[in-house]
Structures are given as C-alpha cells and as structure tokens.
Amino acid sequence: MPNIVIDDREIEVPAGTKVIDAARQLDIMIPRFCYHVALGSVGACRVCAVKFVEGPFKGVQMSCMIDAKDGMVVSTTDEEAVEFRKYVIECLMLHHPHDCPVCDEGGHCLLQDMTISGGHGIRRYLGSKRTYRDQYLGPLVQHEMNRCIHCYRCSRFYQEFAGYRDLGVMQSANRVFFGRYEDGILESPFTGNLSDICPTGVYTDKPSRFIGRRWDYERSPSLCINCSLGCHTVASARYRQLVRQEARYSEEVNGYFICDRGRYGFFYASHEKRPRRALVEGEEVAYHQAIDTVREKLAQISGSAGPEAIACLSSERSSLETQAMLKRVCQNKNWSGPLFFMEQSLAEKVKTATARLEPGLTVSLRELEQADFILAVGADPINEAPMLALAMRQAQRFGGRVVVIDPRPIFLPFDFQHLPVRLHEVDLYLSLMIKAAVDRETATELGPSAAEFYQTIPTLETAAVPLQEQIATLAQELRGCQRPVIVCGTEVVPQTTPALAADQVLLLKAMDKQTGLFYLMPGANTFGASLLSGDDGSFSTTLESIEKGKIKALIVTERDLFWKYQNKQRLERIIEKLDLLVVLDYVDSETAQKSDVFFPVSSLYEAGGVFINQEGRVQVAPKVYLGGTPIKQNSGGGHPPRVYGVGIPGSEPRPAWQVVVEIGNGELPPDEETAFATTRKWLAEGNPVFANLPPIDQFPDDGVRLGPALDVGSRFSLDWQTERHPKRNSDGLELILVDWTFGTEELSIYSPHLRQVEKEPCLSMHTSDAVRLGLSSGDKVAIRFDGGRVEASLCVAENMASGVIVMPRHRLLEWQKIKELPRIVRFEEIEKVSV
Amino acid sequence: MLPTELRASLAEQIASVDHPRELLVDVMFAVQDHYGYLSDQAVEEVADLLGMTPLEVEELATFYTFVYRHRVGKYVIHVCDSVICWMDGHESLVEHLERKLEIKMGETTPDGLFTLLPVCCIGYCDRAPAILINKKVYGPLTPEKIDEILAKLQGEA
C-alpha cells in the first residue's frame, strides 16, 4: 500500500486511491467540481490542482487523475497551485450569471464555496457572456444552463452511472450544452440526483423552488419508506410543511443516490387533505373523547361477544414500535391478531425469506454492486425497488452478468438476459441453471438432503425446455464467476420460490464462491411485520369471521384495506357489517373515510421510527419536525391567523403507537426513548434477535443487521417440484398483478409532482396472445371481471412470457373488481373497446 | 422520409458491423447528403436506423463542424480560422467574403447559394489563407481569386 505525504502529513492508502481521495482521508478537502467519488475522475474542471513536490510526478497536476504512489510529496497550499486554482475558478466564473440571490442552489452551492475559497472576488472579464436557452425537463428538475461550469457530472451520472439515454452533452467548446434533445419529461426514475450532484444551480429541485434556503429548513436525516430497501434521505421542513428530500450517503444501503419515488414520495405528509382531527362517525371530536368512545365501544363488544370479536390489522409501512405495540395490546387484551398481511401466501413467502436470510448469505445493496453474476428471480427492480436496478447496473458496468427469470416485460437500464417464463416455470428454470453450474460432488458434500435435492432437479438435456442453449451458456458463465448473487422477489413468485432461491444459493456457495442472497419485500417494514406475525389466522379467515358475525370490531393501523385487495365489493360489505371500524392513519385513505372512529397519526417525519429493511437491517429515522398544519395552508398565503390557543395548529396527530397503547388502556411511556427501550425489551422476550439492538439514540448510521431472525426450517425442500400450479390454460391468460415505479405505491401517489411523471396504466400481453385476440398495442381493451369491467389500453410486448396478462395495481385502474385470485382471464372475457 | 433504397443500403451497412454506433458519422453524412443538411427529422431517422436515441445522435451531430443542423446554401464556404491563416490575411478575407456575399459569418445568401462558416485548421497552412467549398480546398487566396471562384460557382449553379 502506497505511502504518501500530503501537506506534511503521511498516510497509507490502498493502491489505486487517487490523491484527491487520499487527502480526503486526512480531512483535507481539495476543491473539486467534476470529481465525484461515485462517478470517478475525468479531469475536466482543473480545479483540484495541487503541487507534486517529490515522487514520479512533478509540478502542478490534477489530484483527481493521479494515483497515490510511494514517495509522493504533495502540497495543496503551494503558492503555484493556489494561484493555478484561482485562475481556474476565475475562468469557470467568466460566463456565470452571478444570480446567487435568486438561485435555489445559493447557500449550498459548491461553486460559491470554491469561488470564495479559491480567492476569486473581482470580475475582470468585461466581454459579453455566453447564454443558453433552458429546457423543460419535467416537474422534478429545473434547468438553468447559464450557471453551468461544464463539469459533466450530470451527463456522466445520467448515462454512465444510471444508464438512461435522454440527457447528455451537446455542442462543443464554449457552447457545450447539457440537456435533452428537446423539451420533455426526463425518462429516468433517478432524475432528482441531478439536483444533488450538480455543483451549481443548473439542476435544482423543482417542487421546493421559492420555498426557502437550506438554512431556513428544519433538516434531519430520515429514511425512505416507499419501498423495502430503506434508503437514506435528508428531509427538510419549513413552516410546518415538508418541502424537500435529498439523498443521504449510506455506505451499506444506497450509496450517494436515491430514486425519484423515494425523493418525491413525501407529499402525503403535508397534503392539504391530510386528516388532522379525530373523527367519530364523521364528526370532529377531541382526541381524548375519541379514545373514550373507542374504549367504551370495545368494552361493550368484548363484554357481549368476547375479546376475540375484536380484530387488529397492522401494516408493513408502520414502524416497529407501532407494530410491536399493537401486538402487545392484542395479547394483553386477548383480541384477535394482529395480522400484518392481507394475503396469506405473501405472508408465508415473506416469512420464508426472513428465515432464510442467514448470516454469510445476506448481501446489502452496496455489496450487490460487487457481484459478477446476478440472477434475479421474480423481481422487476425498476418497478418494485428502483435503487436495486441502479445497484445492478453498477455490477453490470464492471463486467457482471445480469439474468432475469420473470414473466413480465422487464426493462432495466443496461444489457441483461431475460428468460421470460411463466410463473410456475420460474422455479424450474432457476434450478436448471444452478444444476448446470454446480457439480454433483459439491452438492453431495452438503449432506444427503442436498444430494437428493440436486438429484431430483432435471438436467438440461432431460428437461428439454425452450431456451435450453441460452441457459447452458449462462450456466457456464455462472460456473466461472466468483461473486454470484440471487435476487428473489416475494410478490409475484410461487410459494416455493423464496426457499428454493436460498437453497440454490447454498449450492453455489458450496462451489467456493462468495455468494449472496437478496430478497425484495413489498413494504418498508415488511421484515418487522414478518418477525411479529403469528401463525394464527389469515386475513381471509378474518373476513369470513366478520361475515359470520364472529368479529365485530376491526382496528386498522396505517393501512388502506382497499389499496391492495382484489375484491372491493366484499370489503365494502364487510365494513357495513362491522359494528366498529377504527382506523389510525396519516393519509385520507378510502378505509379512513369509511371508519367509525378515526385517529390522525403522525407521519414518519413527525414521529420518527424504527424500520427493518428487506435484508434485516434495523434503521432509525429521527424526527424531522414537530408537525402541524402547514402555515401555507391555514394562512392562505398571508400572515398566519392570529388566534389564541396553546399548541401548534393541526398538531393533534400523534405517533400511532401512542394511540394504540391508549386504545388498549395501556400506560403510555413518557418519551420515545423509553418507548423504544420498552418495545425492545418486550420484543427481545419474544425473539432474542432483538436483544442486541442498541438504544435508539446509539444506532449506527447504517443501522444494525439482525442475526438469524427466525428458525431457518428445512433446507433443500423438494416442495417446489410438487407445488400445485395453475395448469397452462389454453383458453385464457394468467393474470399477474404488479407494481410500477409510479402510480401503484400507497404513499407516493399523493405527490402531485409524481402524478405528472406517471405513465398511463396499461395491460401487457405477449405478441402471440395479442395476435390470437386480434389486438395490437394502443388498443383500448376491457376485461370482464366478476366485479365489473376494467378498461385500459394495451401494450403488446415481445419480451415477456406468453400466456399471461400483466396488470399494474395502478391508482387509475379499478383492478379491485377482480374479486378472486389467482385468476385466469379467459379469452372471451377480453374485448376491444371501440373508441 | 428517406428513400427506401438509401434506407435499405444504410440498414445493410449497419447490420454488417458489431457496434452500429461506430457508423454514426457515416450514416449522418449519407443522410445529410440526401437532405442537404441534418434536419430534426433526419436526426430522428438516423437514431432509428442505428438503434440510438435522438439525443445520442445530437451529441455527435452538434460536435462536428461538417454536420449541418441548419439549412445551408448549395455551396458551404468554410473559412479556415486558425493561426497560419490569421497571419496570412484571414481577416481581410472574411471581410471581403462578407461584403461580396452581403452576409455575415454563419449566414446564408437569400438565393440559397452560399453559406459562410468558420472552420478550425484544415491543414492547408502551406496554402494560407485557405477556404474549403464543398470539400474542395482553395488557396492561397486574394480578393481577386475569391471573386473568380464565386463567379464561377454562380455560373455553375
């Protein structure tokens, strides 16, 4: 490892470290514009010049372009280097419009910092300035090219790092222009990062324009809860309104970037329709009155029909505290539940995934970037967890191979191999490929069950499936790779896939490979839900009990029943049937609107909370601000109303766990720290894995990854071979319900900005099926479901399995008319709608 | 729209290489030869032929001096704008051309015959000051010689 001296201080750094990074390790911040750790060096801006005094290079050189070498002596303060940087800054500032007072970047602008620290103050250039026409780039990013200093960070991030192809660099020399071919909404779901990485104000955050300067905001680290990855963010609030989120660096999870769903998904928190008062039968009441009403009604029901007539339903987006408190209250009161999932099969798949994440197999998102072979099974990264796609892209950029086994028309922003097979074939194709890559002897070494498992997988020759050659070639590559990772979805896949994926990872690991396993889960705290979820009962039995009148009251925390349930009519009837529906939420969901008693609760930003991401990483989101109705909303744009009263207007919402405790007549912990300590203690009694969690204020930044959380159960099960699958139906298409990046996630749909970038929902089917039905892309079609017709336009795709029809659970589609799942859509149920 | 024949021959060339992108400049020139310049429509057609996005084509199209993204005259006069020509009377050459054609640098004569554009060193320093008209070099130039050339081209047009 080379030893280098920078400003008279010595440091040893790994070979290949650039001098600019070596200096960073000594806390010496060499100026930079074009250099970014994630994007690498290009040497375009010349502002990181330092003087090399001794060693293989001499004189003023760019510190981002030179690897640290033994014997190097570098000075960042040398007169020549300082003067050089001063001229570079002056040169870069020649055309700058000097519009800092009206620029949204002003105050957190790298160009401002470098100009000041570089010593450039007086403008000497008197010529006319180069100017540009700006472009409309969509609702998320504002373009202002005159401020550009041509560092190329944006085009490098957009094209090289993220793999999208509609923003880049045009023209030459002094006319260099960064933008699109023509005005239009940026196609990438990672566009917000442009605002983060631009060292000046060319790309600024559009939704938060004109709201404030960074120092005006209440800023705090936070977490993203719009998918299961748990990316790190910084949230900013001003005047009781959450106004902006930025990416926060995380070594283990998201690196420097986040996706647009996470960044702009927060608008529910300050939504003008956000309910802020407790409601009883639709009437606003004081919080304690509502608590009294609920307690009274629950006591009546409990007295007349027994405590089990009260059921609780928790949520995958609730914090661990809320989930745990609800469970505790249920146990104390002998109420039914709580249930954490509305779909029993999903609950089981997720629990399998949770159990199978053994130490030594689990990889983080950042570790996944190092993989040289990624096999994704039943996962659609861009739509389900966009940042996963970005991580896979990095693996692919550095030579890794990516293979996706999935029936859906998968798009990824890089080259990959897609095996578009039906859902029930996913297990087989995964197994075929692994078998072809793993030796029999290796499998035998793992014990008799592994040997039998291996033995029962058909060989490629005997299976005689389509795509055989492709699989054989890929298996050869898999055999030769060192760091393979299997990515496994839990939503659309068959029941057996999560366990099978883990078994196949074990086989690969036995081949002396550094193997990884990465699951995707449906919600931000699904992992927590699966740890707390009991074996007793499922949502469908709860529904039946309500229908039979056995359950009379339902308490729902932070969940919209209608959001992900396929039978709306049944839910409506059930809500009618219930004596009492209590809903706790921070959004005005359909379930909230139909509740008998409603409690407004704090959002993540007001309450904070503990969330466990899909790899079992326990992370803490601190409070960002106190909450309350945004001043903008109760002032009409002017001075806030002058009313007498204590407390913050609209601050009735309180953390869901508090409401849960109070509903259950429990004793309220005095503060959050005690609450978490109590929760942790109680959780640890149920599952020792929680015992090692630190106190809430001592969590490391990247959280704590839980050890083995559930009993692994039986490895190398042969169930996948005998699992019953819907037979291939010759007169219909198997319906697959899916998520999209925008428009299907419960919280981000409240963002008016993301609504503008949503794509129109469409159904997808394979060309051969479309031909058979006489349909083509763009046709408006209707499907007759048991609950009514659903109309949508059709996308015909070649890159998907035949025999399936893919439908997004989009907010603009009334897919809740489906009624029963799984569902085969018969051909005669699909008709073309004449326009 | 490109004529079917040209489209087919370009598609064939593209199919014969490993990375279609490497033919981008050739395809742009072929399409430009057909239209006279690379219109927006042409950029989109080129992108379509090569499986690239219009942005990716535009990135290169706007980088090169000899790809014209605006309509140009029948004769495009590129006046060498580099050191040797500067020393040998470039300035008076430009003045003369502008006066004679009654247009400024970067403009096209109303009759659509001549476009005046600067170009970085074209390597004919031995013939400075030099110009390039439709890929043919002229130099060393004097006002008289320029008049002669222009008159000849006007006659041919």
PDB file of C-alpha atoms in Angstrom, chain A residues 155 159 164-173 175 179-182 187, chain B residues 21 39-41 43-44 51-56 58-60 62-63 69:
ATOM      1  CA  SER A 155     -24.317  13.511 -18.157  1.00  0.00           C
ATOM      2  CA  GLN A 159     -25.787   7.986 -18.917  1.00  0.00           C
ATOM      3  CA  TYR A 164     -30.548   6.322 -19.298  1.00  0.00           C
ATOM      4  CA  ARG A 165     -30.169   7.864 -22.702  1.00  0.00           C
ATOM      5  CA  ASP A 166     -32.221  11.029 -22.989  1.00  0.00           C
ATOM      6  CA  LEU A 167     -29.992  13.584 -21.252  1.00  0.00           C
ATOM      7  CA  GLY A 168     -26.475  14.297 -22.294  1.00  0.00           C
ATOM      8  CA  VAL A 169     -23.981  16.768 -23.591  1.00  0.00           C
ATOM      9  CA  MET A 170     -24.276  18.525 -26.929  1.00  0.00           C
ATOM     10  CA  GLN A 171     -22.315  21.094 -28.913  1.00  0.00           C
ATOM     11  CA  SER A 172     -18.630  21.769 -28.466  1.00  0.00           C
ATOM     12  CA  ALA A 173     -16.152  24.207 -26.951  1.00  0.00           C
ATOM     13  CA  ARG A 175     -21.233  26.218 -26.484  1.00  0.00           C
ATOM     14  CA  GLY A 179     -29.844  18.733 -21.647  1.00  0.00           C
ATOM     15  CA  ARG A 180     -32.241  16.765 -23.754  1.00  0.00           C
ATOM     16  CA  TYR A 181     -32.752  16.521 -27.492  1.00  0.00           C
ATOM     17  CA  GLU A 182     -35.932  18.503 -26.990  1.00  0.00           C
ATOM     18  CA  GLU A 187     -37.262   9.388 -18.687  1.00  0.00           C
TER      19      GLU A 187
ATOM     20  CA  ARG B  21     -22.805   3.226 -33.125  1.00  0.00           C
ATOM     21  CA  SER B  39     -32.845  18.282 -40.089  1.00  0.00           C
ATOM     22  CA  ASP B  40     -34.584  17.263 -36.867  1.00  0.00           C
ATOM     23  CA  GLN B  41     -36.404  14.637 -38.845  1.00  0.00           C
ATOM     24  CA  VAL B  43     -31.616  13.160 -36.698  1.00  0.00           C
ATOM     25  CA  GLU B  44     -34.569  11.058 -35.647  1.00  0.00           C
ATOM     26  CA  GLY B  51     -30.990   1.980 -32.516  1.00  0.00           C
ATOM     27  CA  MET B  52     -29.815   5.094 -30.689  1.00  0.00           C
ATOM     28  CA  THR B  53     -31.776   7.877 -29.047  1.00  0.00           C
ATOM     29  CA  PRO B  54     -32.073  11.241 -30.877  1.00  0.00           C
ATOM     30  CA  LEU B  55     -30.070  12.736 -28.001  1.00  0.00           C
ATOM     31  CA  GLU B  56     -27.165  10.391 -28.645  1.00  0.00           C
ATOM     32  CA  GLU B  58     -27.449  15.029 -31.454  1.00  0.00           C
ATOM     33  CA  GLU B  59     -24.472  14.761 -29.104  1.00  0.00           C
ATOM     34  CA  LEU B  60     -22.257  13.890 -32.046  1.00  0.00           C
ATOM     35  CA  THR B  62     -23.572  19.117 -32.862  1.00  0.00           C
ATOM     36  CA  PHE B  63     -19.951  18.316 -32.080  1.00  0.00           C
ATOM     37  CA  ARG B  69     -28.038  21.065 -38.179  1.00  0.00           C
TER      38      ARG B  69
END
